[in-house]
Amino acid sequence: MENNMKFFIITIVLSLFQTNLVLGQAGNLDISRFGGKPNTDIAKAIVSAFTQACAATTPSKIVIPAGKYIMGSVDLKGPCKAPIELQVDGTVSAPTDAAALKGVEYWFKISHVNSFTLSGVGVFDGLGPTSWKQNDCTKNKDCKMLCMNFGFHFLNDSTIRDVTSKDSKNFHANVLECGNVTFDGFKIIAPAESPNTDGIHIGRSNGVKILNTNIGTGDDCISIGDGTSNVVVQNVNCGPGHGISVGSLGRYENEEPVEGLLVKNCTLKNTDNGVRIKTWPSDLGATVTDMNFEDITMINVSNPIIVDQEYCPWNQCTKEKPSKIKISKVSFKNIKGTSGTKEGMSLICSKGVPCEEVQIANVDLTFNGAETSAKCANVKPIITGKAPVCAA
Ligand SMILES: *[C@@H]1O[C@H](CO)[C@@H](O)[C@H](O)[C@H]1NC(C)=O
Ligand SMILES: *[C@@H]1O[C@H](CO)[C@@H](O)[C@H](O)[C@H]1NC(C)=O
Ligand SMILES: *[C@@H]1O[C@H](CO)[C@@H](O)[C@H](O)[C@H]1NC(C)=O
Ligand SMILES: *[C@@H]1O[C@H](CO)[C@@H](O)[C@H](O)[C@H]1NC(C)=O
């Protein structure tokens, strides 16, 4: 009897324990279970599914199946208890009435989450063409910023895989305060003439990798802002677009160093710029160090290699004060292909803080079949193998 009683109690305790485990488990969450049906706005369904996933103590996967959906703005916040994957196989479009996203900074934002994965063969279509003509912030100081397709903020150990970002109204993806976030097989599509549609902007982050990614857009394919370290850009195709850019820096106060960048095995095609570091002439100091560009093919790139410490678009500054941003340990290795202008390389460093330890190795760029020239100032590059010859 006593033994039977013990067994009975243990069984009850065990089954309670199991029930708790089941309650804490989210597993596979199809958004149709949360009212997310094709041709309707699924923003609320995504938020509900995420809320359940975020509370679960075991990994969960939210699925948006193939089909066409509309999505208003979504702002997901952690911290969460276990890894979460959002697999998007459908085409998700912004509301056709652009007013629905007025004043919204990010169409899809996720923040403060560890181990988040965005995956699937789906497309996020920001319906930019209806809004691009209002995107005049370069000329109009009172302009309203349009919303970006993605905000990835304060994420750790996360992955953005395979999905496509199409026709964002503004930047496609803004990566801020992230640690160890990898983009792999991500795709970015927008026309060359779409304004301000930077592909991936990275700021104040460590350990971001962009791998196997095709980016065609109207502004920088990838741009790297202050406080960013250990970035790898590998097997990336860029074009159309404005190239891969570090900066601009020196426009805002208290900028943190940019340290550690490897751009490797990339192709830039029909872009305005290839690989570039740009800083504003101003009193504001910061450092840029350990920037490495290697095994890069340029095809009809207007300005393939640029360091520009006199960056001052739309005459928003004076060039009298030299930039105080210190650039050092920069290498350009095995860079070949065609330039769209006769100048293949332009290294215009600051006369206040000249560039240091700049290495050029095997840079072979032609324009209409002839070797390109180079312009250099306040820099003494260490040259190995072929390279455009610096004229003053
Ligand atoms: C991400 O990592 C940083 C640095 O380790 C940590 O301070 C932060 O709390 C982490 N974020 C989350 C959501 O856990
Ligand atoms: C990122 O990875 C590096 C190296 O594995 C590790 O030292 C660092 O703590 C990680 N950072 C975050 C925020 O996860
Ligand atoms: C270089 O990148 C391309 C994709 O852009 C890829 O197909 C190729 O395998 C990469 N080569 C190496 C050596 O990684
Ligand atoms: C070269 O690139 C420019 C844009 O920078 C483009 O207008 C032109 O058509 C391209 N030429 C070729 C041959 O693709």
Short mmCIF file of C-alpha atoms and ligand atoms in Angstrom, two decimals:
data_model
loop_
_atom_site.label_atom_id
_atom_site.label_comp_id
_atom_site.label_asym_id
_atom_site.label_seq_id
_atom_site.Cartn_x
_atom_site.Cartn_y
_atom_site.Cartn_z
CA MET A 1 0.00 0.00 0.00
CA GLU A 2 2.60 2.48 1.06
CA ASN A 3 4.65 1.74 -2.03
CA ASN A 4 1.58 2.17 -4.23
CA MET A 5 0.93 5.53 -2.61
CA LYS A 6 4.50 6.67 -3.26
CA PHE A 7 4.22 5.58 -6.86
CA PHE A 8 0.93 7.46 -7.19
CA ILE A 9 2.41 10.69 -5.81
CA ILE A 10 5.53 10.41 -7.95
CA THR A 11 3.36 9.88 -11.02
CA ILE A 12 1.31 12.99 -10.23
CA VAL A 13 4.42 15.08 -9.61
CA LEU A 14 6.01 13.83 -12.83
CA SER A 15 2.91 14.54 -14.91
CA LEU A 16 2.62 18.06 -13.44
CA PHE A 17 6.25 18.62 -14.34
CA GLN A 18 5.58 17.41 -17.86
CA THR A 19 2.53 19.65 -18.21
CA ASN A 20 4.69 22.61 -17.26
CA LEU A 21 7.23 21.61 -19.87
CA VAL A 22 4.50 21.39 -22.47
CA LEU A 23 3.11 24.80 -21.47
CA GLY A 24 6.60 26.29 -21.75
CA GLN A 25 7.01 24.85 -25.21
CA ALA A 26 5.93 26.76 -28.29
CA GLY A 27 7.33 24.56 -31.07
CA ASN A 28 6.07 25.38 -34.55
CA LEU A 29 3.83 28.41 -34.71
CA ASP A 30 2.07 28.91 -38.04
CA ILE A 31 0.76 32.46 -38.10
CA SER A 32 -2.62 31.19 -39.39
CA ARG A 33 -3.12 29.95 -35.79
CA PHE A 34 -2.98 33.62 -34.74
CA GLY A 35 -5.37 34.89 -37.40
CA GLY A 36 -2.64 35.60 -39.99
CA LYS A 37 -4.34 34.79 -43.30
CA PRO A 38 -3.15 35.54 -46.85
CA ASN A 39 -4.18 38.94 -48.26
CA THR A 40 -4.76 40.37 -44.80
CA ASP A 41 -2.55 42.44 -42.49
CA ILE A 42 -0.55 39.93 -40.47
CA ALA A 43 1.24 42.41 -38.16
CA LYS A 44 -0.92 41.50 -35.14
CA ALA A 45 -0.59 37.76 -35.81
CA ILE A 46 3.21 38.07 -35.90
CA VAL A 47 3.23 39.99 -32.62
CA SER A 48 0.96 37.38 -30.94
CA ALA A 49 3.06 34.47 -32.21
CA PHE A 50 6.24 36.21 -31.07
CA THR A 51 4.79 36.90 -27.62
CA GLN A 52 4.08 33.18 -27.20
CA ALA A 53 7.48 32.16 -28.62
CA CYS A 54 9.29 34.67 -26.43
CA ALA A 55 7.76 33.22 -23.25
CA ALA A 56 8.57 29.63 -24.23
CA THR A 57 11.48 27.94 -22.50
CA THR A 58 12.33 25.77 -25.52
CA PRO A 59 13.13 26.90 -29.09
CA SER A 60 10.24 27.89 -31.32
CA LYS A 61 9.71 28.61 -34.97
CA ILE A 62 7.13 31.06 -36.26
CA VAL A 63 6.17 30.29 -39.86
CA ILE A 64 4.69 32.60 -42.49
CA PRO A 65 3.84 30.09 -45.24
CA ALA A 66 3.97 30.78 -48.98
CA GLY A 67 1.30 33.26 -50.07
CA LYS A 68 0.76 37.01 -50.28
CA TYR A 69 0.40 39.04 -47.13
CA ILE A 70 0.22 42.67 -46.04
CA MET A 71 2.07 43.80 -42.93
CA GLY A 72 1.74 47.04 -40.97
CA SER A 73 4.68 47.99 -38.76
CA VAL A 74 5.95 45.34 -36.36
CA ASP A 75 8.13 46.06 -33.31
CA LEU A 76 9.26 42.92 -31.47
CA LYS A 77 11.20 43.18 -28.21
CA GLY A 78 12.98 40.66 -26.05
CA PRO A 79 14.53 39.43 -23.94
CA CYS A 80 13.16 35.97 -24.68
CA LYS A 81 13.68 32.69 -22.85
CA ALA A 82 14.84 30.49 -25.75
CA PRO A 83 15.93 30.78 -29.40
CA ILE A 84 13.30 31.94 -31.90
CA GLU A 85 13.22 31.47 -35.65
CA LEU A 86 10.90 33.39 -37.95
CA GLN A 87 10.66 31.52 -41.23
CA VAL A 88 9.11 33.63 -43.96
CA ASP A 89 8.20 31.82 -47.17
CA GLY A 90 5.50 34.26 -48.28
CA THR A 91 5.65 37.67 -49.91
CA VAL A 92 4.98 40.30 -47.30
CA SER A 93 4.13 43.78 -48.60
CA ALA A 94 3.91 47.12 -46.87
CA PRO A 95 0.42 48.66 -46.73
CA THR A 96 -0.41 50.21 -50.11
CA ASP A 97 -1.47 53.39 -48.32
CA ALA A 98 1.97 54.80 -47.43
CA ALA A 99 0.34 56.95 -44.71
CA ALA A 100 0.00 53.77 -42.62
CA LEU A 101 3.78 53.87 -42.01
CA LYS A 102 4.07 57.64 -41.61
CA GLY A 103 6.39 58.55 -38.74
CA VAL A 104 7.37 54.88 -38.31
CA GLU A 105 11.15 54.38 -38.29
CA TYR A 106 11.23 50.66 -39.03
CA TRP A 107 8.70 48.55 -40.88
CA PHE A 108 9.95 45.38 -39.16
CA LYS A 109 12.01 45.88 -36.02
CA ILE A 110 13.33 43.30 -33.58
CA SER A 111 15.46 44.17 -30.57
CA HIS A 112 17.02 42.81 -27.36
CA VAL A 113 16.93 39.16 -28.41
CA ASN A 114 19.59 36.43 -28.29
CA SER A 115 19.59 33.62 -30.84
CA PHE A 116 17.08 35.04 -33.30
CA THR A 117 16.94 33.65 -36.84
CA LEU A 118 15.08 35.19 -39.76
CA SER A 119 14.95 32.63 -42.56
CA GLY A 120 12.95 31.47 -45.56
CA VAL A 121 12.60 32.15 -49.26
CA GLY A 122 10.16 34.99 -48.65
CA VAL A 123 10.25 38.62 -49.77
CA PHE A 124 9.70 41.79 -47.75
CA ASP A 125 8.46 44.39 -50.24
CA GLY A 126 8.61 47.91 -48.78
CA LEU A 127 6.68 49.36 -51.76
CA GLY A 128 9.27 52.13 -52.02
CA PRO A 129 8.27 53.51 -55.44
CA THR A 130 5.16 55.20 -53.99
CA SER A 131 7.32 57.07 -51.42
CA TRP A 132 10.72 57.70 -53.01
CA LYS A 133 9.83 61.07 -54.41
CA GLN A 134 9.31 62.33 -50.84
CA ASN A 135 12.76 61.08 -49.91
CA ASP A 136 14.54 64.41 -50.20
CA CYS A 137 16.41 64.57 -46.89
CA THR A 138 19.67 65.40 -48.67
CA LYS A 139 18.15 68.68 -49.87
CA ASN A 140 15.35 69.39 -47.46
CA LYS A 141 16.29 69.79 -43.77
CA ASP A 142 12.65 69.58 -42.61
CA CYS A 143 12.01 66.35 -44.44
CA LYS A 144 10.37 63.40 -42.70
CA MET A 145 12.51 60.27 -42.67
CA LEU A 146 10.77 57.42 -44.39
CA CYS A 147 10.74 54.02 -42.76
CA MET A 148 13.42 51.40 -43.26
CA ASN A 149 12.51 47.81 -44.04
CA PHE A 150 14.42 46.28 -41.11
CA GLY A 151 15.75 47.41 -37.74
CA PHE A 152 17.94 44.79 -36.05
CA HIS A 153 18.91 46.32 -32.71
CA PHE A 154 20.57 44.83 -29.64
CA LEU A 155 20.58 41.29 -31.07
CA ASN A 156 23.21 38.71 -30.10
CA ASP A 157 24.15 35.48 -31.85
CA SER A 158 21.53 35.92 -34.52
CA THR A 159 21.20 35.07 -38.21
CA ILE A 160 19.38 36.64 -41.15
CA ARG A 161 19.27 34.00 -43.84
CA ASP A 162 17.96 33.77 -47.44
CA VAL A 163 15.09 36.27 -47.24
CA THR A 164 14.85 39.17 -49.69
CA SER A 165 14.48 42.86 -48.88
CA LYS A 166 12.85 44.64 -51.82
CA ASP A 167 12.21 48.32 -52.56
CA SER A 168 12.65 49.68 -49.07
CA LYS A 169 11.38 53.24 -48.65
CA ASN A 170 14.70 54.15 -46.97
CA PHE A 171 17.67 51.97 -45.82
CA HIS A 172 16.92 48.25 -46.18
CA ALA A 173 18.49 47.09 -42.90
CA ASN A 174 19.90 49.02 -39.97
CA VAL A 175 22.04 46.91 -37.62
CA LEU A 176 22.65 48.70 -34.31
CA GLU A 177 24.23 47.55 -31.03
CA CYS A 178 24.41 43.94 -32.18
CA GLY A 179 26.88 41.18 -31.27
CA ASN A 180 27.69 38.29 -33.60
CA VAL A 181 24.93 38.73 -36.15
CA THR A 182 25.39 36.96 -39.50
CA PHE A 183 23.66 37.72 -42.78
CA ASP A 184 23.94 34.67 -45.05
CA GLY A 185 22.33 34.43 -48.47
CA PHE A 186 20.36 37.60 -47.78
CA LYS A 187 19.20 39.47 -50.91
CA ILE A 188 18.59 43.16 -51.46
CA ILE A 189 16.79 44.54 -54.50
CA ALA A 190 15.96 48.13 -55.40
CA PRO A 191 16.59 50.18 -58.55
CA ALA A 192 19.76 52.26 -59.04
CA GLU A 193 17.74 55.48 -58.93
CA SER A 194 15.97 54.78 -55.61
CA PRO A 195 17.13 57.48 -53.16
CA ASN A 196 18.80 56.72 -49.81
CA THR A 197 18.16 52.99 -50.02
CA ASP A 198 21.42 51.85 -48.36
CA GLY A 199 21.57 48.05 -48.22
CA ILE A 200 22.93 47.15 -44.80
CA HIS A 201 24.11 49.83 -42.38
CA ILE A 202 26.07 48.62 -39.35
CA GLY A 203 26.65 50.81 -36.31
CA ARG A 204 27.95 50.24 -32.77
CA SER A 205 28.15 46.50 -33.31
CA ASN A 206 30.75 43.77 -32.94
CA GLY A 207 31.19 40.60 -34.97
CA VAL A 208 28.75 41.25 -37.82
CA LYS A 209 29.26 39.02 -40.88
CA ILE A 210 27.71 39.55 -44.30
CA LEU A 211 28.22 36.42 -46.40
CA ASN A 212 26.98 35.18 -49.80
CA THR A 213 24.75 38.19 -50.20
CA ASN A 214 23.63 39.94 -53.41
CA ILE A 215 22.90 43.62 -53.06
CA GLY A 216 21.51 45.84 -55.82
CA THR A 217 20.22 49.19 -54.58
CA GLY A 218 20.28 52.99 -54.98
CA ASP A 219 22.82 53.93 -52.30
CA ASP A 220 25.69 52.25 -50.40
CA CYS A 221 25.43 48.45 -50.58
CA ILE A 222 27.03 48.22 -47.14
CA SER A 223 27.96 51.10 -44.88
CA ILE A 224 29.79 50.92 -41.60
CA GLY A 225 29.29 53.54 -38.93
CA ASP A 226 31.09 54.41 -35.71
CA GLY A 227 31.64 52.02 -32.81
CA THR A 228 31.81 49.00 -35.08
CA SER A 229 34.41 46.23 -34.83
CA ASN A 230 35.25 42.87 -36.40
CA VAL A 231 33.10 43.01 -39.51
CA VAL A 232 33.49 40.41 -42.27
CA VAL A 233 32.01 40.97 -45.74
CA GLN A 234 32.66 37.90 -47.89
CA ASN A 235 31.33 36.53 -51.20
CA VAL A 236 29.16 39.59 -51.68
CA ASN A 237 28.01 41.03 -55.02
CA CYS A 238 27.19 44.73 -55.07
CA GLY A 239 25.59 46.60 -57.95
CA PRO A 240 23.91 48.77 -58.81
CA GLY A 241 24.70 50.91 -55.79
CA HIS A 242 27.32 53.16 -54.24
CA GLY A 243 29.69 50.43 -53.09
CA ILE A 244 31.01 49.33 -49.73
CA SER A 245 31.72 52.23 -47.45
CA VAL A 246 33.26 52.95 -44.07
CA GLY A 247 31.72 56.17 -42.77
CA SER A 248 30.97 58.82 -43.17
CA LEU A 249 32.62 59.73 -39.87
CA GLY A 250 33.38 63.08 -38.29
CA ARG A 251 29.94 64.57 -38.63
CA TYR A 252 28.66 63.81 -35.12
CA GLU A 253 30.25 64.19 -31.68
CA ASN A 254 31.70 61.36 -29.56
CA GLU A 255 32.11 58.83 -32.32
CA GLU A 256 33.65 55.53 -31.22
CA PRO A 257 36.47 53.83 -33.21
CA VAL A 258 35.86 51.67 -36.25
CA GLU A 259 38.19 48.71 -35.89
CA GLY A 260 38.61 45.51 -37.86
CA LEU A 261 37.03 45.04 -41.28
CA LEU A 262 37.70 42.33 -43.83
CA VAL A 263 36.10 42.65 -47.26
CA LYS A 264 37.04 39.54 -49.26
CA ASN A 265 36.07 37.89 -52.55
CA CYS A 266 33.51 40.52 -53.52
CA THR A 267 32.41 41.81 -56.91
CA LEU A 268 31.24 45.35 -57.53
CA LYS A 269 29.49 45.99 -60.81
CA ASN A 270 28.34 49.31 -62.32
CA THR A 271 28.59 51.02 -58.94
CA ASP A 272 29.53 54.66 -58.30
CA ASN A 273 32.18 53.65 -55.80
CA GLY A 274 34.00 50.44 -55.04
CA VAL A 275 35.53 50.33 -51.58
CA ARG A 276 35.65 53.59 -49.70
CA ILE A 277 36.51 55.26 -46.40
CA LYS A 278 35.01 58.73 -46.02
CA THR A 279 35.36 61.33 -43.28
CA TRP A 280 34.12 64.91 -42.98
CA PRO A 281 36.52 67.82 -42.52
CA SER A 282 35.64 68.95 -38.97
CA ASP A 283 37.01 69.29 -35.43
CA LEU A 284 35.56 65.93 -34.44
CA GLY A 285 38.12 63.17 -33.95
CA ALA A 286 37.87 59.38 -34.01
CA THR A 287 39.96 56.47 -35.31
CA VAL A 288 39.60 54.02 -38.16
CA THR A 289 42.03 51.12 -38.10
CA ASP A 290 42.64 47.62 -39.47
CA MET A 291 40.58 47.89 -42.66
CA ASN A 292 41.39 45.17 -45.22
CA PHE A 293 40.05 44.82 -48.73
CA GLU A 294 41.20 41.79 -50.76
CA ASP A 295 40.34 39.61 -53.76
CA ILE A 296 37.90 42.11 -55.20
CA THR A 297 36.67 42.37 -58.79
CA MET A 298 35.54 45.74 -60.09
CA ILE A 299 33.42 45.89 -63.24
CA ASN A 300 32.81 49.38 -64.61
CA VAL A 301 33.11 51.01 -61.18
CA SER A 302 33.38 54.80 -61.41
CA ASN A 303 35.69 55.21 -58.37
CA PRO A 304 37.07 51.79 -57.46
CA ILE A 305 39.33 52.60 -54.48
CA ILE A 306 38.79 55.73 -52.39
CA VAL A 307 39.91 57.21 -49.14
CA ASP A 308 38.19 60.60 -48.95
CA GLN A 309 38.92 62.72 -45.89
CA GLU A 310 37.41 65.76 -47.57
CA TYR A 311 33.96 64.25 -47.82
CA CYS A 312 31.55 67.15 -47.87
CA PRO A 313 28.45 66.49 -49.93
CA TRP A 314 25.98 69.23 -50.77
CA ASN A 315 28.47 71.79 -49.36
CA GLN A 316 27.35 71.13 -45.80
CA CYS A 317 30.81 71.94 -44.39
CA THR A 318 33.95 73.88 -45.24
CA LYS A 319 37.10 72.09 -46.28
CA GLU A 320 39.38 74.59 -44.51
CA LYS A 321 39.65 72.50 -41.35
CA PRO A 322 41.22 69.13 -42.08
CA SER A 323 39.49 65.98 -40.87
CA LYS A 324 40.65 64.83 -37.42
CA ILE A 325 39.77 61.20 -38.03
CA LYS A 326 42.94 59.11 -37.84
CA ILE A 327 43.07 56.32 -40.45
CA SER A 328 45.69 53.57 -40.10
CA LYS A 329 46.48 49.96 -41.08
CA VAL A 330 44.53 49.85 -44.33
CA SER A 331 45.25 47.31 -47.07
CA PHE A 332 44.02 46.93 -50.64
CA LYS A 333 45.18 43.58 -52.06
CA ASN A 334 44.42 41.71 -55.29
CA ILE A 335 41.94 44.18 -56.68
CA LYS A 336 41.36 43.84 -60.40
CA GLY A 337 38.96 44.76 -63.17
CA THR A 338 37.65 47.85 -64.88
CA SER A 339 37.17 51.40 -63.74
CA GLY A 340 34.52 53.71 -65.19
CA THR A 341 36.96 56.64 -65.03
CA LYS A 342 40.69 56.99 -65.65
CA GLU A 343 41.38 57.34 -61.94
CA GLY A 344 41.47 53.88 -60.39
CA MET A 345 42.55 54.92 -56.93
CA SER A 346 42.16 58.10 -54.90
CA LEU A 347 43.76 58.30 -51.46
CA ILE A 348 43.04 61.77 -50.11
CA CYS A 349 44.05 61.66 -46.46
CA SER A 350 43.84 64.45 -43.92
CA LYS A 351 46.67 67.00 -43.78
CA GLY A 352 45.97 67.23 -40.05
CA VAL A 353 46.30 63.49 -39.36
CA PRO A 354 47.89 61.73 -42.37
CA CYS A 355 46.98 58.08 -43.05
CA GLU A 356 49.46 55.54 -41.71
CA GLU A 357 50.42 52.01 -42.73
CA VAL A 358 48.49 51.91 -45.99
CA GLN A 359 49.40 48.87 -48.12
CA ILE A 360 48.64 48.45 -51.81
CA ALA A 361 49.38 45.05 -53.35
CA ASN A 362 48.49 43.81 -56.83
CA VAL A 363 45.94 46.40 -57.79
CA ASP A 364 45.30 46.04 -61.52
CA LEU A 365 42.54 48.31 -62.79
CA THR A 366 42.01 49.47 -66.36
CA PHE A 367 39.91 52.14 -68.02
CA ASN A 368 39.12 51.61 -71.73
CA GLY A 369 41.97 49.10 -71.83
CA ALA A 370 44.60 51.45 -70.38
CA GLU A 371 46.04 51.37 -66.88
CA THR A 372 44.38 53.72 -64.44
CA SER A 373 46.12 56.50 -62.54
CA ALA A 374 45.98 57.37 -58.84
CA LYS A 375 45.69 60.52 -56.79
CA CYS A 376 47.33 60.50 -53.35
CA ALA A 377 47.64 63.12 -50.59
CA ASN A 378 48.99 62.90 -47.03
CA VAL A 379 49.73 59.21 -47.38
CA LYS A 380 52.83 57.17 -48.22
CA PRO A 381 51.41 53.84 -49.38
CA ILE A 382 53.61 50.76 -49.21
CA ILE A 383 53.31 49.24 -52.67
CA THR A 384 53.88 45.60 -53.66
CA GLY A 385 53.37 44.29 -57.18
CA LYS A 386 51.24 46.20 -59.64
CA ALA A 387 49.43 49.40 -58.57
CA PRO A 388 48.17 52.63 -60.09
CA VAL A 389 50.96 55.22 -59.79
CA CYS A 390 50.31 58.06 -57.35
CA ALA A 391 50.38 61.51 -58.86
CA ALA A 392 50.23 64.41 -56.44
C1 LIG B 1 24.05 40.82 -25.79
O1 LIG B 1 25.40 40.76 -25.37
C2 LIG B 1 25.82 41.88 -24.63
C3 LIG B 1 27.32 41.76 -24.41
O2 LIG B 1 27.66 40.49 -23.96
C4 LIG B 1 25.01 41.93 -23.32
O3 LIG B 1 25.39 43.09 -22.58
C5 LIG B 1 23.52 42.00 -23.65
O4 LIG B 1 22.77 41.96 -22.48
C6 LIG B 1 23.12 40.86 -24.57
N1 LIG B 1 21.75 41.05 -25.00
C7 LIG B 1 20.77 40.24 -24.65
C8 LIG B 1 19.43 40.50 -25.25
O5 LIG B 1 20.94 39.30 -23.89
C1 LIG B 2 30.74 37.18 -30.02
O1 LIG B 2 31.66 36.13 -30.30
C2 LIG B 2 32.93 36.35 -29.71
C3 LIG B 2 33.88 35.29 -30.23
O2 LIG B 2 33.27 34.03 -30.27
C4 LIG B 2 32.77 36.35 -28.19
O3 LIG B 2 34.01 36.60 -27.58
C5 LIG B 2 31.79 37.48 -27.80
O4 LIG B 2 31.55 37.43 -26.43
C6 LIG B 2 30.48 37.31 -28.53
N1 LIG B 2 29.65 38.48 -28.27
C7 LIG B 2 28.34 38.41 -28.05
C8 LIG B 2 27.67 39.68 -27.76
O5 LIG B 2 27.71 37.37 -28.13
C1 LIG B 3 33.61 33.99 -54.16
O1 LIG B 3 32.27 34.49 -54.15
C2 LIG B 3 31.40 33.86 -55.07
C3 LIG B 3 30.01 34.48 -54.92
O2 LIG B 3 30.06 35.84 -55.10
C4 LIG B 3 31.32 32.37 -54.83
O3 LIG B 3 30.53 31.75 -55.82
C5 LIG B 3 32.72 31.77 -54.83
O4 LIG B 3 32.64 30.40 -54.46
C6 LIG B 3 33.61 32.51 -53.83
N1 LIG B 3 34.99 32.00 -53.93
C7 LIG B 3 35.63 31.60 -52.85
C8 LIG B 3 37.03 31.13 -53.08
O5 LIG B 3 35.16 31.59 -51.75
C1 LIG B 4 28.81 51.68 -66.39
O1 LIG B 4 28.24 52.20 -65.21
C2 LIG B 4 27.43 53.34 -65.40
C3 LIG B 4 26.90 53.75 -64.05
O2 LIG B 4 27.97 54.10 -63.20
C4 LIG B 4 26.28 53.02 -66.34
O3 LIG B 4 25.55 54.19 -66.61
C5 LIG B 4 26.82 52.43 -67.65
O4 LIG B 4 25.73 52.00 -68.44
C6 LIG B 4 27.71 51.25 -67.35
N1 LIG B 4 28.30 50.73 -68.59
C7 LIG B 4 28.16 49.48 -68.97
C8 LIG B 4 28.87 49.09 -70.23
O5 LIG B 4 27.47 48.65 -68.34
#
